[in-house]
Coordinates of C-alpha atoms in Angstrom, one line a residue:
Chain A
M1 CA 3.7 11.1 -9.4
T2 CA 3.1 12.3 -13.0
G3 CA 0.6 15.0 -13.8
T4 CA -1.9 12.6 -15.2
A5 CA -1.8 10.2 -12.3
T6 CA -5.0 11.3 -10.7
D7 CA -6.8 8.0 -10.4
E8 CA -8.0 7.1 -6.9
L9 CA -5.4 4.4 -6.2
S10 CA -2.6 6.7 -7.2
L11 CA -3.9 9.5 -5.0
V12 CA -3.9 7.1 -2.0
F13 CA -0.4 5.8 -2.7
H14 CA 0.8 9.3 -3.2
A15 CA -0.8 10.4 0.1
L16 CA 1.0 7.5 1.9
A17 CA 4.4 8.3 0.3
D18 CA 5.3 10.7 3.1
P19 CA 6.4 9.9 6.7
T20 CA 4.6 12.9 8.2
R21 CA 1.3 12.0 6.5
R22 CA 1.7 8.4 7.7
A23 CA 2.4 9.6 11.2
I24 CA -0.8 11.8 11.1
L25 CA -2.8 8.7 10.1
S26 CA -1.2 6.7 12.9
R27 CA -2.3 9.5 15.3
L28 CA -5.8 9.5 13.9
S29 CA -6.0 5.7 14.2
S30 CA -6.4 6.2 18.0
G31 CA -9.1 8.8 17.6
E32 CA -10.1 12.1 16.0
A33 CA -8.0 15.2 16.5
T34 CA -7.9 18.9 15.5
A35 CA -5.3 20.3 13.0
G36 CA -3.6 21.9 16.0
E37 CA -3.3 18.6 17.9
L38 CA -2.0 16.9 14.8
A39 CA 0.7 19.6 14.2
E40 CA 2.0 19.4 17.8
P41 CA 4.5 16.5 17.4
F42 CA 6.0 17.9 14.2
A43 CA 8.4 20.8 13.8
M44 CA 6.4 22.3 11.0
S45 CA 4.3 25.3 10.3
R46 CA 0.5 25.1 10.5
P47 CA 0.2 25.8 6.7
A48 CA 2.5 22.8 6.1
V49 CA 0.3 20.6 8.2
S50 CA -2.8 21.9 6.5
Q51 CA -1.2 21.1 3.1
H52 CA -0.6 17.5 4.3
L53 CA -4.2 17.3 5.6
R54 CA -5.5 18.5 2.1
V55 CA -3.5 15.7 0.4
L56 CA -4.9 13.1 2.9
E57 CA -8.4 14.4 2.4
S58 CA -8.2 14.4 -1.4
A59 CA -7.2 10.7 -1.2
G60 CA -10.2 10.0 0.9
L61 CA -8.0 8.9 3.8
I62 CA -9.4 11.5 6.3
D63 CA -12.6 13.4 6.9
R64 CA -12.6 16.9 8.2
N65 CA -15.7 17.6 10.3
A66 CA -16.7 21.1 11.3
R67 CA -18.1 20.6 14.8
A68 CA -18.9 23.7 16.8
Q69 CA -15.9 26.0 16.2
W70 CA -13.5 23.0 16.1
R71 CA -12.6 21.3 12.9
T72 CA -11.6 17.8 13.7
C73 CA -10.1 15.1 11.5
T74 CA -11.0 11.4 11.4
I75 CA -9.3 8.6 9.6
R76 CA -11.2 6.7 6.8
T77 CA -9.9 3.2 6.1
E78 CA -11.8 2.3 2.9
P79 CA -9.0 3.5 0.6
L80 CA -6.6 1.3 2.6
D81 CA -8.8 -1.7 1.5
D82 CA -8.2 -0.8 -2.1
V83 CA -4.5 -0.6 -1.6
S84 CA -4.5 -3.9 0.3
A85 CA -6.5 -5.6 -2.5
W86 CA -3.9 -4.4 -5.1
I87 CA -1.0 -5.5 -3.0
D88 CA -2.5 -8.9 -2.2
E89 CA -3.4 -9.5 -5.9
H90 CA 0.3 -8.9 -6.9
R91 CA 1.7 -10.9 -4.1
A92 CA -0.6 -13.8 -4.9
L93 CA 0.3 -13.8 -8.6
W94 CA 4.0 -13.7 -7.7
T95 CA 3.7 -16.5 -5.1
E96 CA 1.8 -18.6 -7.7
R97 CA 4.7 -18.1 -10.2
F98 CA 7.1 -19.2 -7.5
E99 CA 5.1 -22.3 -6.9
L100 CA 5.0 -23.1 -10.6
L101 CA 8.8 -22.7 -10.7
D102 CA 9.2 -24.9 -7.6
E103 CA 7.1 -27.6 -9.3
R104 CA 9.2 -27.4 -12.5
L105 CA 12.4 -27.7 -10.4
R106 CA 11.0 -30.8 -8.6
D107 CA 10.1 -32.3 -12.0
L108 CA 13.6 -31.6 -13.3
K109 CA 15.2 -33.1 -10.2
Q110 CA 12.9 -36.2 -10.6
Q111 CA 13.9 -36.6 -14.2
K112 CA 17.6 -36.3 -13.2
Q113 CA 17.2 -39.0 -10.5
D114 CA 15.3 -41.3 -13.0
H115 CA 18.1 -40.7 -15.5
Q116 CA 20.8 -41.6 -12.9
Q117 CA 18.9 -44.7 -11.9
D118 CA 18.9 -45.8 -15.6
H119 CA 22.7 -45.7 -15.7
Chain B
M1 CA 6.6 13.4 -1.8
T2 CA 8.7 16.0 0.1
G3 CA 12.4 16.2 -0.5
T4 CA 13.2 14.6 2.8
A5 CA 10.8 11.6 2.3
T6 CA 13.5 9.1 1.3
D7 CA 12.7 6.4 3.9
E8 CA 12.1 3.0 2.3
L9 CA 8.4 2.8 2.8
S10 CA 7.9 6.3 1.3
L11 CA 10.0 5.2 -1.8
V12 CA 7.7 2.2 -2.2
F13 CA 4.5 4.1 -1.8
H14 CA 5.8 6.8 -4.2
A15 CA 6.7 4.1 -6.8
L16 CA 3.2 2.7 -6.6
A17 CA 1.6 6.1 -6.9
D18 CA 1.5 5.9 -10.7
P19 CA -0.7 3.8 -12.9
T20 CA 2.0 3.1 -15.5
R21 CA 4.4 1.8 -12.8
R22 CA 1.6 -0.3 -11.4
A23 CA 0.9 -1.7 -14.9
I24 CA 4.6 -2.5 -15.3
L25 CA 4.5 -4.5 -12.0
S26 CA 1.4 -6.3 -13.1
R27 CA 3.1 -7.3 -16.3
L28 CA 6.2 -8.5 -14.4
S29 CA 4.0 -10.5 -12.0
S30 CA 3.5 -13.0 -14.9
G31 CA 7.2 -13.2 -15.7
E32 CA 10.4 -11.3 -16.4
A33 CA 10.5 -8.9 -19.4
T34 CA 13.0 -6.5 -21.2
A35 CA 12.5 -2.8 -21.1
G36 CA 11.4 -2.9 -24.7
E37 CA 8.7 -5.5 -23.9
L38 CA 7.5 -3.4 -21.0
A39 CA 7.3 -0.2 -23.1
E40 CA 5.2 -1.9 -25.8
P41 CA 1.7 -1.5 -24.3
F42 CA 2.3 2.2 -23.4
A43 CA 2.3 5.2 -25.7
M44 CA 5.5 6.5 -24.2
S45 CA 9.1 7.0 -25.2
R46 CA 11.8 4.6 -24.1
P47 CA 13.5 7.2 -21.9
A48 CA 10.1 7.7 -20.1
V49 CA 9.8 3.9 -19.5
S50 CA 13.5 3.9 -18.3
Q51 CA 12.6 6.6 -15.8
H52 CA 9.7 4.6 -14.4
L53 CA 12.0 1.5 -14.2
R54 CA 14.5 3.5 -12.2
V55 CA 11.9 4.6 -9.7
L56 CA 10.7 1.0 -9.3
E57 CA 14.3 -0.2 -8.9
S58 CA 15.2 2.5 -6.3
A59 CA 12.1 1.3 -4.3
G60 CA 13.4 -2.3 -4.5
L61 CA 10.3 -3.3 -6.4
I62 CA 12.2 -4.7 -9.4
D63 CA 15.6 -6.2 -10.2
R64 CA 17.3 -5.4 -13.5
N65 CA 19.5 -8.3 -14.6
A66 CA 22.1 -8.0 -17.3
R67 CA 21.8 -11.4 -19.0
A68 CA 23.8 -11.8 -22.3
Q69 CA 23.0 -8.6 -24.2
W70 CA 19.5 -8.5 -22.8
R71 CA 18.7 -6.6 -19.6
T72 CA 15.6 -8.1 -18.2
C73 CA 13.5 -6.9 -15.3
T74 CA 11.9 -9.1 -12.5
I75 CA 9.5 -8.1 -9.8
R76 CA 10.5 -8.2 -6.1
T77 CA 7.7 -8.5 -3.6
E78 CA 9.5 -8.0 -0.3
P79 CA 8.7 -4.2 -0.3
L80 CA 5.0 -5.1 -0.8
D81 CA 5.2 -7.0 2.4
D82 CA 6.2 -3.9 4.3
V83 CA 3.4 -1.9 2.7
S84 CA 1.0 -4.6 3.6
A85 CA 2.2 -4.7 7.2
W86 CA 1.7 -0.9 7.5
I87 CA -1.8 -1.1 6.0
D88 CA -2.9 -4.1 8.1
E89 CA -1.6 -2.4 11.3
H90 CA -3.7 0.7 10.7
R91 CA -6.8 -1.1 9.6
A92 CA -6.5 -3.3 12.8
L93 CA -6.2 -0.2 15.1
W94 CA -9.2 1.3 13.4
T95 CA -11.3 -1.8 13.6
E96 CA -10.3 -2.2 17.3
R97 CA -11.6 1.4 17.8
F98 CA -14.9 0.6 16.1
E99 CA -15.3 -2.5 18.2
L100 CA -14.8 -0.4 21.4
L101 CA -17.3 2.1 20.1
D102 CA -19.8 -0.8 19.4
E103 CA -19.3 -2.1 22.9
R104 CA -19.9 1.3 24.4
L105 CA -23.1 1.7 22.3
R106 CA -24.3 -1.7 23.5
D107 CA -23.6 -0.7 27.1
L108 CA -25.6 2.6 26.6
K109 CA -28.5 0.7 25.0
Q110 CA -28.5 -1.8 27.9
Q111 CA -28.5 1.1 30.5
K112 CA -31.4 2.7 28.6
Q113 CA -33.4 -0.6 28.7
D114 CA -32.6 -1.1 32.4
H115 CA -33.7 2.5 33.0
Q116 CA -37.0 2.0 31.1
Q117 CA -37.7 -1.2 33.0
D118 CA -37.3 0.7 36.3
H119 CA -40.2 3.0 35.3

């Protein structure tokens, strides 16, 4: 990511561009957890986990709630909707292009058949 | 992205985490283009554009075809399918959890009503 890429969608894609951060989100999909619980499955220091949580939080993908003395994390899926919308739009455009190409190929084939029948 | 995050999905998310690279893909969604044509709308040097194209190519999001003396780029949408699958899976898990919560809340409400009717 370049230094200027701080738009929301870029932050979300950047946050998802790491297998540990995606694993953390997978864990949070099944319920809230503390930073300690999230660190457990990974062979990494607590500061390293905290850094990942900060990246996820700045992308709006998690909320960190101070509840009693425990600070729990929950997933937020709204940014995933934006990602999904972007992806779907580009797949749709591309599929549309393929359909146009298909149509053109069918036309060419038909023209060739017509041409052969003329001879 | 950390130095070890070189799995395919991470490469794709990393490639999408930049507004210029996403704009290049948007342009390619409507048809192939040369590096020069892709550079036009951006106030950036050709080497900078080439660097973006390399990132997109290594993520499998574009193909660069040498045709005559022109090297054109085309979009490839297969990696977007993987991203889409990941997103959908996590949204589904989360929606499921919300539905369970909803159900539990309905149960609690029903219990409360039953309790009130008893008194």
